[in-house]
Coordinates of N, CA, C and O in Angstrom, one line a residue:
X1 N 91.9 80.7 188.2 CA 92.2 82.1 187.7 C 91.0 82.7 187.1 O 90.2 82.0 186.5
X2 N 90.8 84.0 187.2 CA 89.6 84.6 186.7 C 89.6 84.7 185.1 O 90.7 84.8 184.5
X3 N 88.4 84.8 184.6 CA 88.1 85.1 183.2 C 87.1 86.2 183.1 O 86.2 86.2 184.0
X4 N 87.3 87.1 182.2 CA 86.4 88.2 182.1 C 85.8 88.2 180.6 O 86.6 88.1 179.7
X5 N 84.5 88.4 180.5 CA 83.9 88.6 179.2 C 83.4 90.0 179.1 O 82.8 90.5 180.1
X6 N 83.7 90.6 178.0 CA 83.3 92.0 177.7 C 82.3 91.9 176.5 O 82.0 90.8 176.1
X7 N 81.9 93.0 175.9 CA 81.0 92.9 174.8 C 81.6 92.1 173.6 O 80.9 91.3 173.0
X8 N 82.9 92.3 173.4 CA 83.5 91.6 172.2 C 84.7 90.7 172.5 O 85.2 90.1 171.6
X9 N 85.1 90.7 173.7 CA 86.3 90.0 174.1 C 86.1 89.0 175.3 O 85.2 89.2 176.1
X10 N 87.0 88.1 175.3 CA 87.2 87.2 176.5 C 88.6 87.4 177.0 O 89.5 87.2 176.2
X11 N 88.8 87.7 178.2 CA 90.2 87.8 178.8 C 90.3 86.5 179.7 O 89.5 86.4 180.6
X12 N 91.2 85.6 179.3 CA 91.3 84.4 180.0 C 92.7 84.0 180.2 O 93.6 84.6 179.6
X13 N 93.0 83.1 181.2 CA 94.4 82.7 181.4 C 95.0 82.1 180.1 O 94.4 81.4 179.4
X14 N 96.3 82.4 180.0 CA 97.1 81.7 178.9 C 97.3 80.3 179.2 O 97.4 79.9 180.4
X15 N 97.3 79.4 178.2 CA 97.7 78.0 178.4 C 98.9 77.8 177.5 O 99.1 78.5 176.5
X16 N 99.6 76.7 177.7 CA 100.8 76.4 176.9 C 100.4 76.2 175.4 O 101.2 76.5 174.5
X17 N 99.1 75.8 175.2 CA 98.7 75.6 173.8 C 98.5 76.9 173.0 O 98.4 76.9 171.8
X18 N 98.5 78.0 173.8 CA 98.4 79.3 173.1 C 99.7 79.8 172.4 O 99.6 80.8 171.7
X19 N 100.8 79.1 172.7 CA 102.1 79.6 172.2 C 102.1 80.0 170.7 O 102.5 81.1 170.3
X20 N 101.7 79.1 169.8 CA 101.7 79.4 168.4 C 100.9 80.6 168.0 O 101.3 81.5 167.3
X21 N 99.7 80.7 168.5 CA 98.8 81.8 168.2 C 99.3 83.1 168.7 O 99.2 84.2 168.1
X22 N 99.8 83.1 170.0 CA 100.4 84.3 170.6 C 101.6 84.8 169.9 O 101.8 86.0 169.6
X23 N 102.5 83.8 169.5 CA 103.7 84.2 168.7 C 103.3 84.9 167.4 O 103.8 85.9 167.0
X24 N 102.3 84.3 166.7 CA 101.9 84.8 165.4 C 101.2 86.2 165.6 O 101.5 87.1 164.8
X25 N 100.4 86.4 166.6 CA 99.7 87.6 166.7 C 100.5 88.7 167.2 O 100.4 89.9 166.8
X26 N 101.5 88.4 168.2 CA 102.2 89.5 168.8 C 103.7 89.4 168.6 O 104.3 90.3 168.1
X27 N 104.3 88.3 169.1 CA 105.8 88.3 169.2 C 106.5 88.2 167.9 O 107.7 88.6 167.9
X28 N 105.9 87.8 166.8 CA 106.6 87.8 165.5 C 106.3 89.0 164.7 O 107.0 89.1 163.6
X29 N 105.5 89.9 165.1 CA 105.1 91.0 164.3 C 105.9 92.3 164.6 O 105.8 92.8 165.7
X30 N 106.7 92.7 163.7 CA 107.6 93.9 163.9 C 106.8 95.1 164.3 O 107.2 95.9 165.1
X31 N 105.7 95.3 163.6 CA 104.9 96.5 163.9 C 104.3 96.5 165.3 O 104.2 97.6 165.9
X32 N 103.9 95.4 165.8 CA 103.5 95.3 167.2 C 104.6 95.4 168.2 O 104.6 96.2 169.2
X33 N 105.7 94.6 167.9 CA 106.8 94.6 168.9 C 107.6 95.9 169.0 O 108.2 96.1 170.1
X34 N 107.5 96.7 168.1 CA 108.3 98.0 168.2 C 107.7 98.8 169.3 O 108.4 99.7 169.8
X35 N 106.5 98.5 169.8 CA 105.9 99.3 170.9 C 106.0 98.6 172.3 O 105.5 99.1 173.3
X36 N 106.6 97.4 172.3 CA 106.8 96.6 173.5 C 108.2 96.6 174.0 O 109.1 97.0 173.2
X37 N 108.5 96.3 175.2 CA 109.8 96.4 175.8 C 110.9 95.7 175.0 O 112.0 96.3 174.9
X38 N 110.6 94.6 174.4 CA 111.7 93.9 173.6 C 112.1 94.7 172.4 O 113.2 94.7 171.9
X39 N 111.1 95.5 171.8 CA 111.4 96.4 170.7 C 111.5 95.8 169.3 O 111.5 96.5 168.3
X40 N 111.6 94.5 169.2 CA 111.7 93.8 168.0 C 111.1 92.4 168.1 O 110.9 91.9 169.2
X41 N 110.8 91.8 167.0 CA 110.2 90.4 167.0 C 111.1 89.4 167.7 O 112.3 89.5 167.7
X42 N 110.5 88.5 168.4 CA 111.2 87.4 169.1 C 111.0 86.1 168.3 O 109.9 85.8 167.7
X43 N 112.0 85.2 168.4 CA 111.9 83.9 167.7 C 110.8 83.1 168.5 O 110.6 83.3 169.7
X44 N 110.3 82.1 167.8 CA 109.2 81.3 168.4 C 109.7 80.6 169.6 O 108.9 80.3 170.6
X45 N 111.0 80.3 169.7 CA 111.5 79.6 170.9 C 111.4 80.4 172.2 O 111.4 79.9 173.3
X46 N 111.2 81.7 172.1 CA 111.0 82.6 173.2 C 109.6 82.6 173.7 O 109.4 83.2 174.8
X47 N 108.7 82.1 173.0 CA 107.3 82.2 173.3 C 106.9 81.5 174.6 O 106.3 82.0 175.5
X48 N 107.4 80.2 174.7 CA 107.2 79.5 176.0 C 107.7 80.2 177.2 O 107.0 80.3 178.2
X49 N 108.9 80.7 177.2 CA 109.4 81.4 178.4 C 108.6 82.7 178.7 O 108.4 83.0 179.8
X50 N 108.1 83.4 177.6 CA 107.3 84.6 177.9 C 106.0 84.1 178.6 O 105.6 84.8 179.6
X51 N 105.4 83.1 178.1 CA 104.1 82.6 178.7 C 104.4 82.1 180.1 O 103.6 82.3 181.0
X52 N 105.6 81.5 180.4 CA 105.9 81.0 181.7 C 106.0 82.2 182.7 O 105.5 82.2 183.8
X53 N 106.6 83.3 182.2 CA 106.7 84.5 183.0 C 105.3 85.1 183.4 O 105.1 85.5 184.5
X54 N 104.5 85.1 182.4 CA 103.1 85.5 182.6 C 102.4 84.7 183.7 O 101.8 85.2 184.6
X55 N 102.5 83.4 183.5 CA 101.9 82.5 184.5 C 102.5 82.6 185.9 O 101.8 82.6 186.9
X56 N 103.8 82.8 186.0 CA 104.5 83.0 187.2 C 104.1 84.3 187.9 O 104.0 84.4 189.1
X57 N 103.9 85.3 187.1 CA 103.4 86.6 187.6 C 102.1 86.4 188.3 O 101.8 86.9 189.4
X58 N 101.2 85.7 187.7 CA 99.9 85.4 188.2 C 100.0 84.7 189.6 O 99.4 85.0 190.6
X59 N 100.9 83.7 189.6 CA 101.1 82.9 190.8 C 101.7 83.7 192.0 O 101.3 83.6 193.1
X60 N 102.5 84.6 191.6 CA 103.2 85.5 192.6 C 102.3 86.6 193.1 O 102.3 87.0 194.3
X61 N 101.5 87.2 192.2 CA 100.8 88.5 192.6 C 99.3 88.3 192.6 O 98.6 89.3 193.0
X62 N 98.7 87.2 192.1 CA 97.3 87.0 192.0 C 96.7 87.9 191.0 O 95.5 88.2 191.0
X63 N 97.5 88.4 190.0 CA 97.0 89.2 188.9 C 98.1 89.1 187.8 O 99.2 88.7 188.1
X64 N 97.7 89.4 186.6 CA 98.7 89.4 185.5 C 98.1 89.7 184.2 O 97.0 90.3 184.1
X65 N 98.7 89.2 183.1 CA 98.2 89.4 181.8 C 97.3 88.2 181.4 O 97.6 87.1 181.7
X66 N 96.2 88.6 180.7 CA 95.3 87.5 180.2 C 95.6 87.4 178.7 O 96.0 88.4 178.0
X67 N 95.2 86.3 178.1 CA 95.1 86.1 176.7 C 93.8 86.8 176.3 O 92.8 86.7 176.9
X68 N 93.9 87.6 175.2 CA 92.7 88.3 174.7 C 92.1 87.5 173.5 O 92.8 87.3 172.5
X69 N 90.9 87.1 173.7 CA 90.2 86.3 172.7 C 89.1 87.2 172.0 O 88.3 87.7 172.8
X70 N 89.2 87.3 170.7 CA 88.1 88.0 170.0 C 86.9 87.0 169.9 O 87.0 86.0 169.2
X71 N 85.9 87.3 170.6 CA 84.8 86.4 170.7 C 84.1 86.1 169.3 O 83.6 85.0 169.1
X72 N 84.0 87.1 168.4 CA 83.3 86.9 167.1 C 84.0 85.8 166.3 O 83.3 85.0 165.6
X73 N 85.3 85.6 166.4 CA 86.0 84.6 165.6 C 86.8 83.6 166.4 O 87.5 82.8 165.9
X74 N 86.7 83.8 167.8 CA 87.3 82.9 168.7 C 88.8 82.8 168.5 O 89.4 81.7 168.6
X75 N 89.5 83.9 168.2 CA 90.9 84.0 167.9 C 91.6 84.7 169.0 O 91.1 85.7 169.6
X76 N 92.8 84.1 169.4 CA 93.7 84.8 170.3 C 94.3 86.0 169.6 O 94.9 85.8 168.5
X77 N 94.1 87.2 170.1 CA 94.5 88.4 169.3 C 95.5 89.2 170.1 O 96.0 90.3 169.6
X78 N 95.9 88.8 171.3 CA 96.9 89.5 172.1 C 96.9 89.3 173.6 O 96.4 88.2 174.0
X79 N 97.3 90.3 174.3 CA 97.3 90.2 175.8 C 96.8 91.5 176.4 O 97.0 92.6 175.7
X80 N 96.3 91.4 177.6 CA 95.9 92.6 178.3 C 95.8 92.2 179.8 O 95.5 91.0 180.1
X81 N 96.1 93.1 180.6 CA 95.9 92.8 182.1 C 96.7 93.8 182.9 O 97.1 94.9 182.5
X82 N 97.0 93.3 184.1 CA 97.8 94.1 185.1 C 99.2 93.4 185.3 O 99.3 92.2 185.3
X83 N 100.2 94.3 185.4 CA 101.5 93.8 185.5 C 102.3 94.7 186.5 O 102.0 95.9 186.6
X84 N 103.2 94.2 187.2 CA 104.1 95.1 188.1 C 105.2 95.6 187.2 O 105.8 94.8 186.4
X85 N 105.5 96.8 187.3 CA 106.7 97.4 186.6 C 108.0 96.7 187.2 O 108.1 96.6 188.4
X86 N 108.9 96.4 186.3 CA 110.2 95.8 186.8 C 110.9 96.7 187.7 O 111.6 96.2 188.6
X87 N 110.8 98.0 187.6 CA 111.6 98.9 188.4 C 111.0 99.2 189.8 O 111.6 100.0 190.5
X88 N 109.9 98.7 190.1 CA 109.3 99.0 191.4 C 108.0 98.2 191.6 O 107.8 97.1 191.1
X89 N 107.2 98.8 192.5 CA 106.0 98.1 192.9 C 104.7 98.6 192.2 O 103.6 98.2 192.5
X90 N 104.8 99.6 191.3 CA 103.7 100.2 190.7 C 103.0 99.1 189.8 O 103.7 98.3 189.2
X91 N 101.7 99.1 189.7 CA 100.9 98.2 188.9 C 100.5 99.0 187.7 O 99.9 100.0 187.8
X92 N 100.8 98.4 186.5 CA 100.4 99.0 185.2 C 99.3 98.1 184.5 O 99.3 96.9 184.7
X93 N 98.5 98.8 183.8 CA 97.6 98.1 182.8 C 98.4 98.1 181.5 O 99.0 99.1 181.1
X94 N 98.5 96.9 181.0 CA 99.3 96.6 179.8 C 98.5 95.9 178.7 O 97.7 95.1 179.1
X95 N 98.7 96.2 177.5 CA 98.0 95.6 176.4 C 98.7 95.6 175.1 O 99.6 96.5 174.9
X96 N 98.5 94.6 174.3 CA 99.0 94.5 172.9 C 98.1 93.7 172.1 O 97.7 92.6 172.6
X97 N 97.7 94.2 171.0 CA 96.8 93.4 170.1 C 97.4 93.2 168.7 O 98.2 94.1 168.3
X98 N 97.0 92.2 168.1 CA 97.5 91.9 166.7 C 97.0 93.1 165.8 O 96.0 93.7 166.0
X99 N 97.9 93.4 164.9 CA 97.7 94.6 164.0 C 96.3 94.6 163.3 O 95.7 95.6 163.2
X100 N 95.8 93.4 162.9 CA 94.6 93.3 162.2 C 93.4 93.8 163.1 O 92.3 94.1 162.6
X101 N 93.6 93.9 164.4 CA 92.5 94.3 165.3 C 92.7 95.7 165.9 O 92.0 96.2 166.8
X102 N 93.7 96.5 165.4 CA 93.9 97.8 165.8 C 92.8 98.7 165.3 O 92.2 98.5 164.3
X103 N 92.6 99.8 166.0 CA 91.6 100.9 165.5 C 90.2 100.5 165.7 O 89.3 101.2 165.1
X104 N 89.8 99.5 166.5 CA 88.5 99.1 166.6 C 87.9 99.3 168.0 O 86.8 98.9 168.4
X105 N 88.7 99.9 168.9 CA 88.3 100.1 170.3 C 88.5 98.9 171.2 O 88.1 98.9 172.3
X106 N 89.1 97.9 170.7 CA 89.3 96.7 171.4 C 90.3 96.8 172.6 O 90.1 96.2 173.6
X107 N 91.4 97.6 172.3 CA 92.4 97.8 173.4 C 91.8 98.5 174.6 O 92.0 98.1 175.7
X108 N 91.0 99.5 174.3 CA 90.3 100.3 175.3 C 89.3 99.4 176.1 O 89.2 99.4 177.3
X109 N 88.6 98.5 175.3 CA 87.6 97.6 176.0 C 88.3 96.7 176.9 O 87.9 96.4 178.1
X110 N 89.4 96.1 176.5 CA 90.2 95.1 177.3 C 90.8 95.9 178.5 O 90.8 95.4 179.6
X111 N 91.4 97.0 178.2 CA 92.1 97.8 179.3 C 91.1 98.2 180.4 O 91.4 98.2 181.6
X112 N 89.9 98.7 180.0 CA 88.9 99.1 180.9 C 88.5 98.0 181.8 O 88.3 98.1 183.0
X113 N 88.3 96.8 181.2 CA 88.0 95.6 182.0 C 89.1 95.3 183.0 O 88.8 94.9 184.1
X114 N 90.3 95.4 182.6 CA 91.4 95.1 183.5 C 91.5 96.1 184.6 O 91.7 95.8 185.8
X115 N 91.2 97.4 184.3 CA 91.1 98.4 185.4 C 90.0 98.0 186.4 O 90.2 98.1 187.6
X116 N 88.9 97.6 185.8 CA 87.7 97.3 186.7 C 88.1 96.1 187.6 O 87.8 96.1 188.8
X117 N 88.8 95.1 187.1 CA 89.2 94.0 187.9 C 90.2 94.5 189.0 O 90.1 94.1 190.1
X118 N 91.1 95.3 188.6 CA 92.1 95.8 189.5 C 91.5 96.6 190.7 O 91.9 96.5 191.8
X119 N 90.6 97.5 190.4 CA 90.0 98.3 191.4 C 88.9 97.6 192.2 O 88.9 97.7 193.4
X120 N 88.0 96.9 191.5 CA 86.9 96.3 192.2 C 87.2 94.9 192.8 O 86.7 94.6 193.9
X121 N 88.0 94.1 192.2 CA 88.3 92.8 192.7 C 89.5 92.8 193.6 O 89.6 92.2 194.7
X122 N 90.6 93.5 193.1 CA 91.9 93.5 193.9 C 91.9 94.6 194.9 O 92.8 94.6 195.8
X123 N 91.1 95.6 194.7 CA 91.1 96.8 195.6 C 92.4 97.6 195.5 O 92.7 98.3 196.5
X124 N 93.0 97.7 194.3 CA 94.2 98.5 194.1 C 93.8 100.0 194.3 O 92.7 100.4 193.9
X125 N 94.7 100.8 194.8 CA 94.4 102.2 195.0 C 94.7 103.0 193.7 O 94.0 104.0 193.5
X126 N 95.6 102.5 192.9 CA 96.1 103.3 191.8 C 96.7 102.4 190.7 O 97.4 101.4 191.1
X127 N 96.4 102.6 189.5 CA 97.0 101.8 188.4 C 97.5 102.8 187.4 O 96.9 103.9 187.1
X128 N 98.7 102.5 186.9 CA 99.4 103.4 185.9 C 99.4 102.7 184.5 O 99.1 101.5 184.4
X129 N 99.8 103.4 183.5 CA 100.1 102.9 182.2 C 101.3 103.7 181.6 O 101.4 104.9 181.9
X130 N 102.1 103.0 180.9 CA 103.2 103.6 180.2 C 103.2 103.2 178.7 O 102.7 102.1 178.4
X131 N 103.8 104.0 177.9 CA 103.9 103.7 176.5 C 105.1 104.4 175.9 O 105.4 105.5 176.3
X132 N 105.7 103.9 174.8 CA 106.7 104.6 174.1 C 106.0 105.8 173.5 O 104.8 105.7 173.0
X133 N 106.7 107.0 173.5 CA 106.0 108.2 173.0 C 105.5 108.1 171.5 O 104.5 108.7 171.2
X134 N 106.1 107.3 170.7 CA 105.7 107.2 169.3 C 104.4 106.4 169.2 O 103.7 106.4 168.2
X135 N 104.0 105.7 170.3 CA 102.7 104.9 170.2 C 101.6 105.8 170.6 O 100.9 105.6 171.7
X136 N 101.2 106.7 169.7 CA 100.2 107.7 170.0 C 98.8 107.0 170.2 O 98.0 107.5 171.0
X137 N 98.6 105.9 169.5 CA 97.3 105.1 169.7 C 97.2 104.6 171.1 O 96.1 104.7 171.7
X138 N 98.3 104.1 171.7 CA 98.2 103.7 173.1 C 98.0 104.8 174.0 O 97.2 104.7 175.0
X139 N 98.6 105.9 173.8 CA 98.3 107.1 174.6 C 96.9 107.5 174.6 O 96.3 107.9 175.6
X140 N 96.3 107.4 173.4 CA 94.8 107.8 173.3 C 94.0 106.8 174.0 O 93.0 107.1 174.7
X141 N 94.4 105.5 174.0 CA 93.6 104.5 174.8 C 93.7 104.8 176.3 O 92.6 104.8 177.0
X142 N 94.8 105.2 176.8 CA 94.9 105.6 178.2 C 94.0 106.7 178.5 O 93.3 106.7 179.6
X143 N 93.9 107.7 177.7 CA 93.0 108.8 177.9 C 91.5 108.4 177.8 O 90.7 108.8 178.6
X144 N 91.2 107.5 176.9 CA 89.9 107.1 176.7 C 89.4 106.3 177.9 O 88.2 106.4 178.2
X145 N 90.2 105.6 178.6 CA 89.8 104.8 179.7 C 89.9 105.6 181.0 O 89.7 105.0 182.1
X146 N 90.1 106.9 180.9 CA 90.0 107.8 182.1 C 91.3 108.1 182.8 O 91.3 108.7 183.8
X147 N 92.4 107.6 182.2 CA 93.7 107.9 182.8 C 94.2 109.3 182.5 O 93.9 109.8 181.4
X148 N 95.0 109.9 183.4 CA 95.5 111.2 183.2 C 97.0 111.2 183.2 O 97.7 110.5 183.9
X149 N 97.6 112.1 182.3 CA 99.0 112.2 182.2 C 99.7 112.6 183.5 O 99.2 113.6 184.1
X150 N 100.8 111.9 183.9 CA 101.5 112.2 185.1 C 102.9 112.7 184.9 O 103.5 113.1 185.9
X151 N 103.4 112.7 183.7 CA 104.8 113.1 183.4 C 105.5 111.9 183.0 O 105.0 110.8 182.7
X152 N 106.9 112.0 183.0 CA 107.7 110.9 182.5 C 108.2 110.1 183.7 O 108.4 110.7 184.8
X153 N 108.3 108.8 183.6 CA 108.9 108.0 184.6 C 109.9 107.0 184.0 O 109.9 106.8 182.8
X154 N 110.8 106.5 184.8 CA 111.8 105.6 184.3 C 111.1 104.2 184.4 O 110.8 103.7 185.5
X155 N 111.0 103.5 183.2 CA 110.4 102.2 183.2 C 111.0 101.5 182.0 O 111.2 102.0 180.9
X156 N 111.2 100.2 182.2 CA 111.7 99.3 181.1 C 113.0 99.9 180.5 O 113.3 99.8 179.3
X157 N 113.8 100.5 181.4 CA 115.1 101.0 180.9 C 115.1 102.3 180.2 O 116.2 102.7 179.6
X158 N 114.0 103.1 180.2 CA 114.0 104.3 179.5 C 113.0 105.2 180.2 O 112.2 104.8 181.0
X159 N 112.9 106.5 179.7 CA 111.9 107.4 180.2 C 110.7 107.3 179.3 O 110.8 107.4 178.1
X160 N 109.5 107.1 180.0 CA 108.3 106.9 179.3 C 107.2 107.8 179.8 O 107.2 108.0 181.0
X161 N 106.3 108.2 179.0 CA 105.1 108.9 179.5 C 104.3 108.0 180.4 O 104.1 106.8 180.1
X162 N 103.8 108.6 181.5 CA 103.1 107.8 182.5 C 101.7 108.4 182.6 O 101.6 109.6 182.8
X163 N 100.7 107.5 182.6 CA 99.3 107.9 182.9 C 98.9 107.2 184.1 O 99.4 106.1 184.4
X164 N 97.9 107.7 184.8 CA 97.5 107.0 186.0 C 96.0 107.3 186.3 O 95.4 108.2 185.8
X165 N 95.4 106.4 187.1 CA 94.0 106.5 187.5 C 93.9 106.0 188.9 O 94.5 104.9 189.2
X166 N 93.3 106.7 189.8 CA 93.0 106.3 191.2 C 91.7 105.6 191.2 O 90.8 105.9 190.5
X167 N 91.6 104.7 192.2 CA 90.3 103.9 192.3 C 89.1 104.9 192.5 O 88.1 104.7 192.0
X168 N 89.3 105.9 193.3 CA 88.2 106.9 193.6 C 87.7 107.6 192.3 O 86.6 108.0 192.3
X169 N 88.6 107.7 191.3 CA 88.2 108.4 190.1 C 87.7 107.4 189.0 O 87.2 107.8 188.0
X170 N 87.8 106.1 189.2 CA 87.4 105.1 188.2 C 85.9 105.0 188.1 O 85.2 105.0 189.1
X171 N 85.4 105.0 186.9 CA 83.9 104.8 186.6 C 83.7 103.6 185.8 O 84.2 103.5 184.6
X172 N 83.1 102.6 186.4 CA 82.9 101.3 185.6 C 82.0 101.4 184.4 O 82.2 100.7 183.4
X173 N 81.1 102.4 184.4 CA 80.2 102.5 183.3 C 79.2 101.4 183.2 O 79.1 100.5 184.1
X174 N 78.6 101.3 182.0 CA 77.6 100.2 181.8 C 78.0 99.2 180.8 O 77.2 98.4 180.3
X175 N 79.3 99.2 180.4 CA 79.8 98.3 179.4 C 79.7 96.8 180.0 O 79.9 96.6 181.2
X176 N 79.3 95.9 179.1 CA 79.2 94.5 179.6 C 80.6 94.0 180.2 O 81.6 94.3 179.7
X177 N 80.4 93.3 181.4 CA 81.6 92.9 182.1 C 81.1 91.7 183.0 O 80.2 91.9 183.9
X178 N 81.6 90.5 182.7 CA 81.2 89.3 183.5 C 82.5 88.7 184.0 O 83.3 88.3 183.1
X179 N 82.7 88.6 185.3 CA 83.9 88.0 185.9 C 83.5 86.7 186.4 O 82.5 86.5 187.1
X180 N 84.3 85.7 186.0 CA 84.2 84.3 186.4 C 85.5 83.8 187.0 O 86.5 84.1 186.4
X181 N 85.4 83.1 188.1 CA 86.6 82.5 188.7 C 86.7 81.1 188.2 O 85.8 80.3 188.5
X182 N 87.7 80.8 187.4 CA 87.8 79.4 186.9 C 89.0 78.7 187.5 O 89.9 78.2 186.8
X183 N 89.1 78.7 188.8 CA 90.2 78.1 189.5 C 90.2 76.6 189.2 O 90.7 75.8 188.8

């Protein structure tokens, strides 16, 4: 599975050993979870099945969510990557970071690297992103990485704002990006 290094982050495959850190950073935090499909914190017992679904998605589609590691302190701080929407075949860029890492441009850095992987490595024609309307920070991330508002779509059981970017419009820029295949 591939690993990506950016200026401040490492996007790497999840391992079963990541469960406690991932639960602490994302799944147990009410402020983070209110913006994710579950909508509320999950018990620690759900972390293993969540990570299994992530690994199964990789096996089925050859892409998925990575563990996001903050390189300065070598901490798992969330997830980011590409995911298929449950309602169809559209591919979305998805991200969630621990609250202590919000507001630092890290979500945009990880999401941009995920777009680059999707367009340059996978050859995807179009990638979308959705967010709950109250998550204005996520909507700003989508705009920052070059995505444009497309209207509302039905996703995760509700109507959500949808942003999209076509491969032809993607600009990789000069941000650090190192892709390694660690099969």
